[in-house]
Tab-separated table of C-alpha atoms and ligand atoms in Angstrom:
chain	number	residue	atom	x	y	z
A	1	MET	CA	-34.832	6.655	5.166
A	2	CYS	CA	-36.572	9.823	6.418
A	3	ASP	CA	-34.169	12.365	4.946
A	4	LEU	CA	-34.257	10.682	1.573
A	5	TYR	CA	-37.927	11.489	1.184
A	6	SER	CA	-37.179	15.210	1.160
A	7	LYS	CA	-36.039	14.406	-2.392
A	8	LEU	CA	-39.517	13.304	-3.419
A	9	VAL	CA	-41.290	15.848	-5.605
A	10	VAL	CA	-44.972	15.339	-6.274
A	11	VAL	CA	-46.289	17.018	-9.405
A	12	SER	CA	-50.027	17.156	-10.100
A	13	GLY	CA	-52.261	19.074	-12.433
A	14	PRO	CA	-55.310	18.422	-14.545
A	15	SER	CA	-55.029	16.250	-17.610
A	16	GLY	CA	-53.974	18.635	-20.405
A	17	ALA	CA	-52.254	21.176	-18.101
A	18	GLY	CA	-48.942	20.181	-19.652
A	19	LYS	CA	-47.416	18.590	-16.561
A	20	ASP	CA	-45.817	15.766	-18.534
A	21	THR	CA	-44.151	18.269	-20.872
A	22	VAL	CA	-42.901	20.384	-17.960
A	23	VAL	CA	-41.527	17.273	-16.252
A	24	ALA	CA	-39.865	16.045	-19.481
A	25	LYS	CA	-38.033	19.402	-19.715
A	26	LEU	CA	-36.932	19.168	-16.070
A	27	LEU	CA	-35.443	15.728	-16.766
A	28	GLU	CA	-33.579	17.095	-19.795
A	29	LYS	CA	-32.252	19.987	-17.753
A	30	ASP	CA	-30.763	18.030	-14.866
A	31	SER	CA	-29.629	14.409	-14.736
A	32	ASP	CA	-30.018	14.400	-10.930
A	33	ILE	CA	-33.773	14.524	-11.486
A	34	SER	CA	-35.456	11.216	-12.190
A	35	LEU	CA	-39.063	10.265	-12.939
A	36	SER	CA	-40.847	7.499	-11.086
A	37	VAL	CA	-42.590	5.101	-13.462
A	38	SER	CA	-46.026	4.168	-12.090
A	39	ALA	CA	-48.167	1.149	-12.831
A	40	THR	CA	-51.594	1.519	-14.423
A	41	THR	CA	-54.434	-0.617	-15.718
A	42	ARG	CA	-55.271	1.819	-18.535
A	43	ALA	CA	-54.359	0.913	-22.107
A	44	PRO	CA	-51.222	2.494	-23.646
A	45	ARG	CA	-51.901	5.742	-25.563
A	46	GLY	CA	-50.182	6.488	-28.885
A	47	ASN	CA	-46.518	5.436	-28.702
A	48	GLU	CA	-46.456	4.721	-24.992
A	49	GLN	CA	-44.265	1.770	-24.079
A	50	ASN	CA	-44.338	-0.620	-21.164
A	51	GLY	CA	-41.748	0.413	-18.564
A	52	VAL	CA	-41.246	3.873	-20.085
A	53	GLU	CA	-44.366	5.972	-19.439
A	54	TYR	CA	-45.974	3.315	-17.223
A	55	TYR	CA	-45.906	-0.352	-16.400
A	56	PHE	CA	-49.143	-1.459	-18.040
A	57	LEU	CA	-50.780	-4.139	-15.895
A	58	SER	CA	-53.998	-6.113	-16.060
A	59	VAL	CA	-56.474	-5.442	-13.239
A	60	GLU	CA	-55.533	-8.835	-11.740
A	61	GLU	CA	-51.812	-8.030	-11.796
A	62	PHE	CA	-52.467	-4.617	-10.290
A	63	LEU	CA	-54.598	-5.972	-7.446
A	64	GLU	CA	-52.012	-8.636	-6.710
A	65	LYS	CA	-49.412	-5.877	-6.272
A	66	VAL	CA	-51.800	-4.039	-3.931
A	67	ASP	CA	-52.071	-7.225	-1.834
A	68	ASN	CA	-48.293	-7.642	-1.809
A	69	GLU	CA	-47.834	-4.019	-0.633
A	70	GLY	CA	-45.921	-3.153	-3.798
A	71	PHE	CA	-47.299	0.393	-3.921
A	72	ILE	CA	-46.470	3.480	-1.842
A	73	GLU	CA	-49.922	4.765	-2.809
A	74	HIS	CA	-52.523	3.814	-5.372
A	75	GLU	CA	-55.770	5.371	-6.555
A	76	GLN	CA	-58.508	4.998	-9.083
A	77	TYR	CA	-58.761	7.792	-11.664
A	78	GLY	CA	-61.701	7.591	-14.075
A	79	ALA	CA	-62.159	3.880	-14.720
A	80	ASN	CA	-58.513	2.930	-14.199
A	81	HIS	CA	-56.101	2.139	-11.382
A	82	TYR	CA	-52.758	3.923	-10.953
A	83	GLY	CA	-50.063	3.227	-8.378
A	84	THR	CA	-46.616	4.457	-7.327
A	85	LEU	CA	-44.262	1.479	-7.202
A	86	LYS	CA	-42.293	1.204	-3.964
A	87	SER	CA	-39.413	-0.635	-5.675
A	88	ASP	CA	-39.072	1.939	-8.460
A	89	VAL	CA	-39.046	4.975	-6.131
A	90	GLU	CA	-36.716	3.461	-3.543
A	91	LYS	CA	-34.190	2.463	-6.197
A	92	ARG	CA	-34.098	6.008	-7.613
A	93	LEU	CA	-33.857	7.639	-4.169
A	94	SER	CA	-31.042	5.343	-3.107
A	95	ASP	CA	-29.210	6.294	-6.326
A	96	GLY	CA	-29.236	9.834	-4.905
A	97	LYS	CA	-31.775	11.203	-7.370
A	98	THR	CA	-34.485	13.758	-6.836
A	99	VAL	CA	-37.546	11.698	-7.749
A	100	ILE	CA	-40.616	13.213	-9.390
A	101	LEU	CA	-43.992	11.508	-8.988
A	102	VAL	CA	-46.582	12.733	-11.490
A	103	ILE	CA	-49.768	11.716	-9.714
A	104	GLU	CA	-53.347	12.843	-9.176
A	105	VAL	CA	-54.535	14.870	-6.177
A	106	LYS	CA	-55.645	12.086	-3.804
A	107	GLY	CA	-52.357	10.221	-4.191
A	108	ALA	CA	-50.501	13.519	-3.766
A	109	ALA	CA	-52.309	14.217	-0.484
A	110	ASN	CA	-51.406	10.732	0.757
A	111	ILE	CA	-47.737	11.214	-0.091
A	112	LYS	CA	-47.690	14.550	1.767
A	113	LYS	CA	-49.245	12.875	4.804
A	114	MET	CA	-46.699	10.035	4.719
A	115	TYR	CA	-43.695	12.212	3.875
A	116	PRO	CA	-44.279	15.799	5.085
A	117	GLU	CA	-40.706	16.660	4.079
A	118	SER	CA	-41.516	15.976	0.406
A	119	LEU	CA	-42.253	18.841	-1.994
A	120	SER	CA	-45.519	19.262	-3.890
A	121	ILE	CA	-46.117	21.351	-7.001
A	122	PHE	CA	-49.413	21.883	-8.817
A	123	ILE	CA	-49.211	22.695	-12.548
A	124	MET	CA	-52.140	24.963	-13.340
A	125	PRO	CA	-53.455	25.620	-16.863
A	126	PRO	CA	-54.029	29.334	-17.613
A	127	SER	CA	-57.803	28.632	-17.830
A	128	LEU	CA	-60.339	25.825	-18.255
A	129	ASP	CA	-60.858	26.911	-21.896
A	130	VAL	CA	-57.170	26.487	-22.651
A	131	LEU	CA	-57.259	23.120	-20.905
A	132	GLU	CA	-60.189	21.945	-23.032
A	133	SER	CA	-58.550	22.987	-26.284
A	134	ARG	CA	-55.259	21.278	-25.290
A	135	LEU	CA	-57.130	18.078	-24.435
A	136	ARG	CA	-58.994	18.131	-27.747
A	137	GLY	CA	-55.808	19.037	-29.627
A	138	ARG	CA	-53.962	15.906	-28.599
A	139	GLN	CA	-56.707	13.736	-30.132
A	140	THR	CA	-55.963	10.742	-27.954
A	141	GLU	CA	-59.149	10.551	-25.876
A	142	SER	CA	-62.756	9.835	-26.769
A	143	GLU	CA	-65.353	12.607	-26.268
A	144	ALA	CA	-66.663	10.780	-23.191
A	145	ASP	CA	-63.159	10.582	-21.749
A	146	ILE	CA	-62.558	14.291	-22.473
A	147	GLN	CA	-65.772	15.212	-20.630
A	148	LYS	CA	-64.793	12.988	-17.715
A	149	ARG	CA	-61.311	14.533	-17.557
A	150	LEU	CA	-62.726	18.103	-17.673
A	151	GLY	CA	-65.040	17.293	-14.769
A	152	ILE	CA	-62.144	15.874	-12.755
A	153	ALA	CA	-59.990	18.911	-13.724
A	154	ALA	CA	-62.318	21.422	-12.072
A	155	ASP	CA	-62.220	19.403	-8.823
A	156	GLU	CA	-58.454	19.053	-9.000
A	157	MET	CA	-57.944	22.783	-9.528
A	158	ARG	CA	-59.874	23.453	-6.322
A	159	ARG	CA	-57.359	21.291	-4.467
A	160	SER	CA	-54.353	23.205	-5.799
A	161	VAL	CA	-54.322	25.272	-2.570
A	162	ASP	CA	-53.138	22.180	-0.681
A	163	TYR	CA	-49.839	22.125	-2.607
A	164	ASP	CA	-46.596	23.799	-1.509
A	165	PHE	CA	-46.401	25.657	-4.842
A	166	ILE	CA	-48.638	26.407	-7.833
A	167	VAL	CA	-46.956	26.920	-11.217
A	168	VAL	CA	-49.128	28.349	-13.999
A	169	ASN	CA	-48.255	26.758	-17.330
A	170	ASP	CA	-48.962	29.630	-19.684
A	171	THR	CA	-45.550	29.823	-21.326
A	172	LEU	CA	-43.748	26.472	-21.181
A	173	ASP	CA	-40.218	27.845	-20.626
A	174	ASP	CA	-41.350	30.021	-17.724
A	175	ALA	CA	-43.227	27.140	-16.124
A	176	VAL	CA	-40.155	24.893	-16.431
A	177	ASN	CA	-37.852	27.533	-14.928
A	178	ASP	CA	-40.258	28.217	-12.067
A	179	ALA	CA	-40.587	24.514	-11.247
A	180	TYR	CA	-36.826	24.002	-11.525
A	181	ASN	CA	-36.041	26.871	-9.137
A	182	ILE	CA	-38.591	25.589	-6.642
A	183	ILE	CA	-37.034	22.091	-6.708
A	184	LYS	CA	-33.474	23.396	-6.392
A	185	ASN	CA	-34.376	25.693	-3.478
A	186	HIS	CA	-36.101	22.846	-1.677
A	187	SER	CA	-33.082	20.540	-1.891
A	188	LYS	CA	-30.573	23.220	-0.767
B	1	5GP	P1	-53.041	9.519	-17.551
B	1	5GP	O1	-54.056	8.463	-17.872
B	1	5GP	O2	-53.408	10.846	-18.179
B	1	5GP	O3	-51.638	9.090	-17.858
B	1	5GP	O4	-53.086	9.752	-15.973
B	1	5GP	C1	-54.275	10.056	-15.313
B	1	5GP	C2	-53.970	10.631	-13.945
B	1	5GP	O5	-53.374	9.636	-13.111
B	1	5GP	C3	-52.965	11.789	-13.998
B	1	5GP	O6	-53.412	12.811	-13.107
B	1	5GP	C4	-51.699	11.169	-13.494
B	1	5GP	O7	-50.841	12.116	-12.893
B	1	5GP	C5	-52.248	10.203	-12.461
B	1	5GP	N1	-51.303	9.153	-12.082
B	1	5GP	C6	-50.334	8.566	-12.819
B	1	5GP	N2	-49.651	7.677	-12.102
B	1	5GP	C7	-50.176	7.703	-10.840
B	1	5GP	C8	-49.870	7.016	-9.614
B	1	5GP	O8	-48.978	6.193	-9.508
B	1	5GP	N3	-50.638	7.320	-8.535
B	1	5GP	C9	-51.647	8.218	-8.577
B	1	5GP	N4	-52.319	8.456	-7.443
B	1	5GP	N5	-51.966	8.879	-9.706
B	1	5GP	C10	-51.234	8.629	-10.829
């Protein structure tokens, strides 16, 4: 199974850095790239659907999966739990896909420890000001949640040095091309 994990790509970045948009473009660009769908206890946002953006679980369901060793890694972020599903990732890897995990920094560090051959990319916003205005612009979080996410963002940005690559998301197309080239070079 060891070699397979070289096809794991961990993508992190503060909330509002645009990592989901970058990843969506990567998926459009190349059908060999697949996105792991995590489980979370947070409520769906906007049009999010169960099994598409996340598997939305109750805290009880989530903790039961922890007990049954259903997660490769799991962490708490803000008030909610998030976890990478073993079954979901292994299925995609055995289909021969490059599998992207969009996860926060502690989970990313755990994956790197478990699978040193995996690739890690940090999506960096051009500045904290830009990050704040993007977060406010999407109008999906409460003020308290925005403040919490900005606090976490500063900590996360300090940990960007632990990643194999940092991609600054100033212009979306450039960020997508940079990330794509990094992924393709890694799997050569
Ligand atoms: P959001 O609520 O904005 O969707 O996600 C909050 C944070 O949790 C983001 O940094 C996201 O990347 C991270 N996250 C999503 N799924 C997982 C997961 O399975 N494991 C970990 N460790 N973090 C996750």
